Amino acid sequence: VMTQSPDILSVSPGERATLSCRASQNVFTNLAWYQQKPGQAPRLLIYGASTRASTIPARFSGSGSGTEFTLTISSLQSEDFALYYCLQYNNWPPWTFGQGTKVEIK
Amino acid sequence: EVQVVESGGGLVQPGGSLRLSCVTSGFAFNTYSMNWVRQAPGKGLEWIAFISSSSPTVYYADSVNGRFTISRDNVKNSVYLQMNSLRAEDTAVYYCVRISGRVLDYWGQGTRVAVSS
């Protein structure tokens, strides 16, 4: 089971956002982060817990291993307000997603 | 450029069937495993089916096992999801997703399925 916190994060543009994801068992660094905007498909941001996918801006960073993971957006831009999901791919099937964190404008 | 395009969604009555298709381009399809992931209205993401690249191994989520069948055609660069005995709780957007090294990397835009009488 993947548990994300908080469910909703209210942040002002330009501020830092820190999102958490906890796994119920060790997934090593087999953890990915996705961004989803309304009406759009999820987009891969981070894989291997800390590797940015191609074209992802450097303001997105991931960290953690084992059961505790963090996605940090260093300075929120207007286009970053969205839903964010973590996904473990260590123990599959099934691939299991967190329930999501909504980053909204404060 | 990698492209993943789903089709085949629509409105179907409970107990009915539907076949989703996913056409891909821009990569060597026959070397990649593929997944279907769905998202119910206002809800999170749920993995439902996996198919390996060749001599296919398939896996299903418990929620669809025995009702859904995933298949692929490596000549047509396509993957399919046959959905039978549909229920209201199957109402969702269905995404076709490429797997690269176990990571779900490229997602299609999704196709909507509504199960209602």
PDB file of N, CA and C in Angstrom, chain A residues 10-84:
ATOM      1  N   SER A  10      -1.654  23.440  -0.050  1.00  0.00           N
ATOM      2  CA  SER A  10      -1.891  24.800  -0.525  1.00  0.00           C
ATOM      3  C   SER A  10      -0.586  25.583  -0.467  1.00  0.00           C
ATOM      4  N   VAL A  11      -0.158  26.061  -1.619  1.00  0.00           N
ATOM      5  CA  VAL A  11       1.147  26.711  -1.729  1.00  0.00           C
ATOM      6  C   VAL A  11       1.015  27.961  -2.605  1.00  0.00           C
ATOM      7  N   SER A  12       1.756  28.989  -2.265  1.00  0.00           N
ATOM      8  CA  SER A  12       1.779  30.193  -3.087  1.00  0.00           C
ATOM      9  C   SER A  12       2.789  30.050  -4.212  1.00  0.00           C
ATOM     10  N   PRO A  13       2.522  30.647  -5.360  1.00  0.00           N
ATOM     11  CA  PRO A  13       3.511  30.609  -6.461  1.00  0.00           C
ATOM     12  C   PRO A  13       4.861  31.111  -5.992  1.00  0.00           C
ATOM     13  N   GLY A  14       5.912  30.399  -6.427  1.00  0.00           N
ATOM     14  CA  GLY A  14       7.260  30.755  -6.036  1.00  0.00           C
ATOM     15  C   GLY A  14       7.746  30.058  -4.783  1.00  0.00           C
ATOM     16  N   GLU A  15       6.820  29.491  -4.013  1.00  0.00           N
ATOM     17  CA  GLU A  15       7.213  28.784  -2.802  1.00  0.00           C
ATOM     18  C   GLU A  15       7.599  27.338  -3.116  1.00  0.00           C
ATOM     19  N   ARG A  16       8.188  26.692  -2.105  1.00  0.00           N
ATOM     20  CA  ARG A  16       8.575  25.287  -2.223  1.00  0.00           C
ATOM     21  C   ARG A  16       7.416  24.402  -1.800  1.00  0.00           C
ATOM     22  N   ALA A  17       7.257  23.298  -2.520  1.00  0.00           N
ATOM     23  CA  ALA A  17       6.248  22.300  -2.165  1.00  0.00           C
ATOM     24  C   ALA A  17       6.950  20.977  -1.885  1.00  0.00           C
ATOM     25  N   THR A  18       6.553  20.340  -0.796  1.00  0.00           N
ATOM     26  CA  THR A  18       7.129  19.050  -0.423  1.00  0.00           C
ATOM     27  C   THR A  18       6.011  18.033  -0.260  1.00  0.00           C
ATOM     28  N   LEU A  19       6.040  16.993  -1.083  1.00  0.00           N
ATOM     29  CA  LEU A  19       5.023  15.947  -1.075  1.00  0.00           C
ATOM     30  C   LEU A  19       5.670  14.659  -0.587  1.00  0.00           C
ATOM     31  N   SER A  20       4.913  13.884   0.182  1.00  0.00           N
ATOM     32  CA  SER A  20       5.443  12.644   0.749  1.00  0.00           C
ATOM     33  C   SER A  20       4.689  11.430   0.250  1.00  0.00           C
ATOM     34  N   CYS A  21       5.407  10.324   0.212  1.00  0.00           N
ATOM     35  CA  CYS A  21       4.839   9.035  -0.186  1.00  0.00           C
ATOM     36  C   CYS A  21       5.487   7.968   0.693  1.00  0.00           C
ATOM     37  N   ARG A  22       4.645   7.158   1.322  1.00  0.00           N
ATOM     38  CA  ARG A  22       5.137   6.100   2.197  1.00  0.00           C
ATOM     39  C   ARG A  22       4.668   4.752   1.690  1.00  0.00           C
ATOM     40  N   ALA A  23       5.600   3.795   1.622  1.00  0.00           N
ATOM     41  CA  ALA A  23       5.274   2.426   1.197  1.00  0.00           C
ATOM     42  C   ALA A  23       5.120   1.537   2.423  1.00  0.00           C
ATOM     43  N   SER A  24       4.212   0.589   2.329  1.00  0.00           N
ATOM     44  CA  SER A  24       3.965  -0.307   3.459  1.00  0.00           C
ATOM     45  C   SER A  24       5.039  -1.375   3.600  1.00  0.00           C
ATOM     46  N   GLN A  25       5.848  -1.534   2.559  1.00  0.00           N
ATOM     47  CA  GLN A  25       7.001  -2.423   2.628  1.00  0.00           C
ATOM     48  C   GLN A  25       8.122  -1.832   1.790  1.00  0.00           C
ATOM     49  N   ASN A  26       9.314  -2.376   1.959  1.00  0.00           N
ATOM     50  CA  ASN A  26      10.487  -1.843   1.271  1.00  0.00           C
ATOM     51  C   ASN A  26      10.343  -1.970  -0.247  1.00  0.00           C
ATOM     52  N   VAL A  27      10.420  -0.835  -0.936  1.00  0.00           N
ATOM     53  CA  VAL A  27      10.409  -0.854  -2.399  1.00  0.00           C
ATOM     54  C   VAL A  27      11.734  -0.382  -2.963  1.00  0.00           C
ATOM     55  N   PHE A  28      12.740  -0.273  -2.089  1.00  0.00           N
ATOM     56  CA  PHE A  28      14.089   0.169  -2.479  1.00  0.00           C
ATOM     57  C   PHE A  28      13.971   1.533  -3.150  1.00  0.00           C
ATOM     58  N   THR A  29      14.453   1.700  -4.366  1.00  0.00           N
ATOM     59  CA  THR A  29      14.261   2.985  -5.055  1.00  0.00           C
ATOM     60  C   THR A  29      13.362   2.815  -6.283  1.00  0.00           C
ATOM     61  N   ASN A  30      12.531   1.777  -6.239  1.00  0.00           N
ATOM     62  CA  ASN A  30      11.623   1.506  -7.355  1.00  0.00           C
ATOM     63  C   ASN A  30      10.330   2.300  -7.190  1.00  0.00           C
ATOM     64  N   LEU A  31      10.466   3.606  -7.305  1.00  0.00           N
ATOM     65  CA  LEU A  31       9.375   4.535  -7.014  1.00  0.00           C
ATOM     66  C   LEU A  31       9.377   5.628  -8.083  1.00  0.00           C
ATOM     67  N   ALA A  32       8.190   5.911  -8.591  1.00  0.00           N
ATOM     68  CA  ALA A  32       8.038   6.955  -9.604  1.00  0.00           C
ATOM     69  C   ALA A  32       7.014   7.983  -9.140  1.00  0.00           C
ATOM     70  N   TRP A  33       7.131   9.181  -9.687  1.00  0.00           N
ATOM     71  CA  TRP A  33       6.170  10.254  -9.439  1.00  0.00           C
ATOM     72  C   TRP A  33       5.565  10.706 -10.767  1.00  0.00           C
ATOM     73  N   TYR A  34       4.265  11.001 -10.729  1.00  0.00           N
ATOM     74  CA  TYR A  34       3.537  11.459 -11.906  1.00  0.00           C
ATOM     75  C   TYR A  34       2.783  12.740 -11.571  1.00  0.00           C
ATOM     76  N   GLN A  35       2.642  13.568 -12.606  1.00  0.00           N
ATOM     77  CA  GLN A  35       1.816  14.766 -12.507  1.00  0.00           C
ATOM     78  C   GLN A  35       0.608  14.581 -13.412  1.00  0.00           C
ATOM     79  N   GLN A  36      -0.564  14.955 -12.911  1.00  0.00           N
ATOM     80  CA  GLN A  36      -1.767  14.887 -13.735  1.00  0.00           C
ATOM     81  C   GLN A  36      -2.547  16.190 -13.629  1.00  0.00           C
ATOM     82  N   LYS A  37      -2.805  16.789 -14.763  1.00  0.00           N
ATOM     83  CA  LYS A  37      -3.638  17.990 -14.818  1.00  0.00           C
ATOM     84  C   LYS A  37      -5.037  17.604 -15.266  1.00  0.00           C
ATOM     85  N   PRO A  38      -6.041  18.434 -14.942  1.00  0.00           N
ATOM     86  CA  PRO A  38      -7.429  18.079 -15.276  1.00  0.00           C
ATOM     87  C   PRO A  38      -7.601  17.762 -16.754  1.00  0.00           C
ATOM     88  N   GLY A  39      -8.242  16.639 -17.021  1.00  0.00           N
ATOM     89  CA  GLY A  39      -8.524  16.246 -18.388  1.00  0.00           C
ATOM     90  C   GLY A  39      -7.337  15.698 -19.159  1.00  0.00           C
ATOM     91  N   GLN A  40      -6.215  15.516 -18.474  1.00  0.00           N
ATOM     92  CA  GLN A  40      -5.016  15.024 -19.145  1.00  0.00           C
ATOM     93  C   GLN A  40      -4.561  13.699 -18.546  1.00  0.00           C
ATOM     94  N   ALA A  41      -3.742  12.994 -19.297  1.00  0.00           N
ATOM     95  CA  ALA A  41      -3.139  11.768 -18.797  1.00  0.00           C
ATOM     96  C   ALA A  41      -2.004  12.097 -17.823  1.00  0.00           C
ATOM     97  N   PRO A  42      -1.693  11.187 -16.926  1.00  0.00           N
ATOM     98  CA  PRO A  42      -0.512  11.393 -16.071  1.00  0.00           C
ATOM     99  C   PRO A  42       0.752  11.521 -16.901  1.00  0.00           C
ATOM    100  N   ARG A  43       1.698  12.282 -16.366  1.00  0.00           N
ATOM    101  CA  ARG A  43       2.996  12.460 -17.023  1.00  0.00           C
ATOM    102  C   ARG A  43       4.088  12.045 -16.044  1.00  0.00           C
ATOM    103  N   LEU A  44       5.016  11.237 -16.521  1.00  0.00           N
ATOM    104  CA  LEU A  44       6.118  10.778 -15.671  1.00  0.00           C
ATOM    105  C   LEU A  44       7.056  11.935 -15.352  1.00  0.00           C
ATOM    106  N   LEU A  45       7.294  12.148 -14.059  1.00  0.00           N
ATOM    107  CA  LEU A  45       8.220  13.178 -13.615  1.00  0.00           C
ATOM    108  C   LEU A  45       9.560  12.586 -13.171  1.00  0.00           C
ATOM    109  N   ILE A  46       9.472  11.612 -12.297  1.00  0.00           N
ATOM    110  CA  ILE A  46      10.627  11.057 -11.602  1.00  0.00           C
ATOM    111  C   ILE A  46      10.506   9.534 -11.616  1.00  0.00           C
ATOM    112  N   TYR A  47      11.632   8.835 -11.843  1.00  0.00           N
ATOM    113  CA  TYR A  47      11.678   7.397 -11.675  1.00  0.00           C
ATOM    114  C   TYR A  47      12.946   7.039 -10.929  1.00  0.00           C
ATOM    115  N   GLY A  48      13.023   5.812 -10.444  1.00  0.00           N
ATOM    116  CA  GLY A  48      14.180   5.440  -9.628  1.00  0.00           C
ATOM    117  C   GLY A  48      14.307   6.312  -8.393  1.00  0.00           C
ATOM    118  N   ALA A  49      13.185   6.829  -7.934  1.00  0.00           N
ATOM    119  CA  ALA A  49      13.067   7.690  -6.752  1.00  0.00           C
ATOM    120  C   ALA A  49      13.647   9.080  -6.931  1.00  0.00           C
ATOM    121  N   SER A  50      14.654   9.243  -7.819  1.00  0.00           N
ATOM    122  CA  SER A  50      15.333  10.538  -7.885  1.00  0.00           C
ATOM    123  C   SER A  50      15.765  10.965  -9.281  1.00  0.00           C
ATOM    124  N   THR A  51      15.499  10.176 -10.296  1.00  0.00           N
ATOM    125  CA  THR A  51      15.925  10.510 -11.658  1.00  0.00           C
ATOM    126  C   THR A  51      14.800  11.219 -12.396  1.00  0.00           C
ATOM    127  N   ARG A  52      15.081  12.428 -12.864  1.00  0.00           N
ATOM    128  CA  ARG A  52      14.075  13.157 -13.625  1.00  0.00           C
ATOM    129  C   ARG A  52      13.899  12.544 -15.001  1.00  0.00           C
ATOM    130  N   ALA A  53      12.653  12.423 -15.424  1.00  0.00           N
ATOM    131  CA  ALA A  53      12.366  11.969 -16.783  1.00  0.00           C
ATOM    132  C   ALA A  53      12.778  13.069 -17.768  1.00  0.00           C
ATOM    133  N   SER A  54      12.862  12.677 -19.031  1.00  0.00           N
ATOM    134  CA  SER A  54      13.298  13.634 -20.042  1.00  0.00           C
ATOM    135  C   SER A  54      12.314  14.803 -20.127  1.00  0.00           C
ATOM    136  N   THR A  55      12.826  15.963 -20.312  1.00  0.00           N
ATOM    137  CA  THR A  55      12.120  17.249 -20.448  1.00  0.00           C
ATOM    138  C   THR A  55      11.548  17.781 -19.137  1.00  0.00           C
ATOM    139  N   ILE A  56      11.753  17.088 -18.031  1.00  0.00           N
ATOM    140  CA  ILE A  56      11.212  17.569 -16.750  1.00  0.00           C
ATOM    141  C   ILE A  56      12.141  18.637 -16.184  1.00  0.00           C
ATOM    142  N   PRO A  57      11.594  19.787 -15.808  1.00  0.00           N
ATOM    143  CA  PRO A  57      12.448  20.883 -15.306  1.00  0.00           C
ATOM    144  C   PRO A  57      13.172  20.517 -14.021  1.00  0.00           C
ATOM    145  N   ALA A  58      14.302  21.165 -13.807  1.00  0.00           N
ATOM    146  CA  ALA A  58      15.150  20.869 -12.657  1.00  0.00           C
ATOM    147  C   ALA A  58      14.516  21.264 -11.325  1.00  0.00           C
ATOM    148  N   ARG A  59      13.448  22.062 -11.351  1.00  0.00           N
ATOM    149  CA  ARG A  59      12.802  22.423 -10.083  1.00  0.00           C
ATOM    150  C   ARG A  59      12.097  21.230  -9.429  1.00  0.00           C
ATOM    151  N   PHE A  60      11.914  20.157 -10.202  1.00  0.00           N
ATOM    152  CA  PHE A  60      11.338  18.927  -9.648  1.00  0.00           C
ATOM    153  C   PHE A  60      12.479  18.009  -9.205  1.00  0.00           C
ATOM    154  N   SER A  61      12.416  17.548  -7.970  1.00  0.00           N
ATOM    155  CA  SER A  61      13.420  16.610  -7.492  1.00  0.00           C
ATOM    156  C   SER A  61      12.773  15.565  -6.595  1.00  0.00           C
ATOM    157  N   GLY A  62      13.333  14.372  -6.627  1.00  0.00           N
ATOM    158  CA  GLY A  62      12.826  13.292  -5.803  1.00  0.00           C
ATOM    159  C   GLY A  62      13.923  12.734  -4.928  1.00  0.00           C
ATOM    160  N   SER A  63      13.523  12.218  -3.769  1.00  0.00           N
ATOM    161  CA  SER A  63      14.485  11.623  -2.858  1.00  0.00           C
ATOM    162  C   SER A  63      13.819  10.500  -2.080  1.00  0.00           C
ATOM    163  N   GLY A  64      14.665   9.736  -1.397  1.00  0.00           N
ATOM    164  CA  GLY A  64      14.161   8.671  -0.537  1.00  0.00           C
ATOM    165  C   GLY A  64      14.533   7.292  -1.028  1.00  0.00           C
ATOM    166  N   SER A  65      14.324   6.328  -0.165  1.00  0.00           N
ATOM    167  CA  SER A  65      14.523   4.922  -0.498  1.00  0.00           C
ATOM    168  C   SER A  65      13.855   4.087   0.590  1.00  0.00           C
ATOM    169  N   GLY A  66      13.598   2.844   0.257  1.00  0.00           N
ATOM    170  CA  GLY A  66      12.977   1.964   1.242  1.00  0.00           C
ATOM    171  C   GLY A  66      11.486   2.188   1.327  1.00  0.00           C
ATOM    172  N   THR A  67      11.050   2.929   2.338  1.00  0.00           N
ATOM    173  CA  THR A  67       9.618   3.156   2.523  1.00  0.00           C
ATOM    174  C   THR A  67       9.229   4.626   2.547  1.00  0.00           C
ATOM    175  N   GLU A  68      10.166   5.539   2.560  1.00  0.00           N
ATOM    176  CA  GLU A  68       9.849   6.960   2.662  1.00  0.00           C
ATOM    177  C   GLU A  68      10.417   7.724   1.478  1.00  0.00           C
ATOM    178  N   PHE A  69       9.549   8.470   0.800  1.00  0.00           N
ATOM    179  CA  PHE A  69       9.934   9.178  -0.404  1.00  0.00           C
ATOM    180  C   PHE A  69       9.374  10.592  -0.379  1.00  0.00           C
ATOM    181  N   THR A  70      10.081  11.484  -1.077  1.00  0.00           N
ATOM    182  CA  THR A  70       9.660  12.874  -1.138  1.00  0.00           C
ATOM    183  C   THR A  70       9.808  13.402  -2.552  1.00  0.00           C
ATOM    184  N   LEU A  71       8.802  14.154  -2.989  1.00  0.00           N
ATOM    185  CA  LEU A  71       8.878  14.935  -4.223  1.00  0.00           C
ATOM    186  C   LEU A  71       8.911  16.400  -3.807  1.00  0.00           C
ATOM    187  N   THR A  72       9.915  17.117  -4.279  1.00  0.00           N
ATOM    188  CA  THR A  72      10.047  18.536  -3.966  1.00  0.00           C
ATOM    189  C   THR A  72       9.959  19.345  -5.251  1.00  0.00           C
ATOM    190  N   ILE A  73       9.120  20.381  -5.202  1.00  0.00           N
ATOM    191  CA  ILE A  73       9.067  21.360  -6.283  1.00  0.00           C
ATOM    192  C   ILE A  73       9.632  22.633  -5.695  1.00  0.00           C
ATOM    193  N   SER A  74      10.793  23.047  -6.181  1.00  0.00           N
ATOM    194  CA  SER A  74      11.570  24.069  -5.469  1.00  0.00           C
ATOM    195  C   SER A  74      10.906  25.436  -5.494  1.00  0.00           C
ATOM    196  N   SER A  75      10.314  25.814  -6.603  1.00  0.00           N
ATOM    197  CA  SER A  75       9.670  27.125  -6.737  1.00  0.00           C
ATOM    198  C   SER A  75       8.472  26.947  -7.662  1.00  0.00           C
ATOM    199  N   LEU A  76       7.301  26.891  -7.039  1.00  0.00           N
ATOM    200  CA  LEU A  76       6.102  26.524  -7.803  1.00  0.00           C
ATOM    201  C   LEU A  76       5.775  27.541  -8.883  1.00  0.00           C
ATOM    202  N   GLN A  77       5.584  27.023 -10.079  1.00  0.00           N
ATOM    203  CA  GLN A  77       5.104  27.823 -11.196  1.00  0.00           C
ATOM    204  C   GLN A  77       3.612  27.565 -11.377  1.00  0.00           C
ATOM    205  N   SER A  78       2.962  28.436 -12.114  1.00  0.00           N
ATOM    206  CA  SER A  78       1.508  28.312 -12.281  1.00  0.00           C
ATOM    207  C   SER A  78       1.136  26.967 -12.907  1.00  0.00           C
ATOM    208  N   GLU A  79       1.979  26.463 -13.784  1.00  0.00           N
ATOM    209  CA  GLU A  79       1.667  25.200 -14.464  1.00  0.00           C
ATOM    210  C   GLU A  79       1.890  23.968 -13.590  1.00  0.00           C
ATOM    211  N   ASP A  80       2.409  24.168 -12.370  1.00  0.00           N
ATOM    212  CA  ASP A  80       2.684  23.041 -11.482  1.00  0.00           C
ATOM    213  C   ASP A  80       1.504  22.699 -10.587  1.00  0.00           C
ATOM    214  N   PHE A  81       0.477  23.527 -10.583  1.00  0.00           N
ATOM    215  CA  PHE A  81      -0.676  23.225  -9.751  1.00  0.00           C
ATOM    216  C   PHE A  81      -1.459  22.103 -10.426  1.00  0.00           C
ATOM    217  N   ALA A  82      -1.489  20.961  -9.747  1.00  0.00           N
ATOM    218  CA  ALA A  82      -1.971  19.726 -10.365  1.00  0.00           C
ATOM    219  C   ALA A  82      -2.074  18.642  -9.299  1.00  0.00           C
ATOM    220  N   LEU A  83      -2.447  17.441  -9.750  1.00  0.00           N
ATOM    221  CA  LEU A  83      -2.429  16.266  -8.891  1.00  0.00           C
ATOM    222  C   LEU A  83      -1.112  15.528  -9.095  1.00  0.00           C
ATOM    223  N   TYR A  84      -0.593  14.956  -8.010  1.00  0.00           N
ATOM    224  CA  TYR A  84       0.648  14.205  -8.075  1.00  0.00           C
ATOM    225  C   TYR A  84       0.442  12.830  -7.455  1.00  0.00           C
TER     226      TYR A  84
END
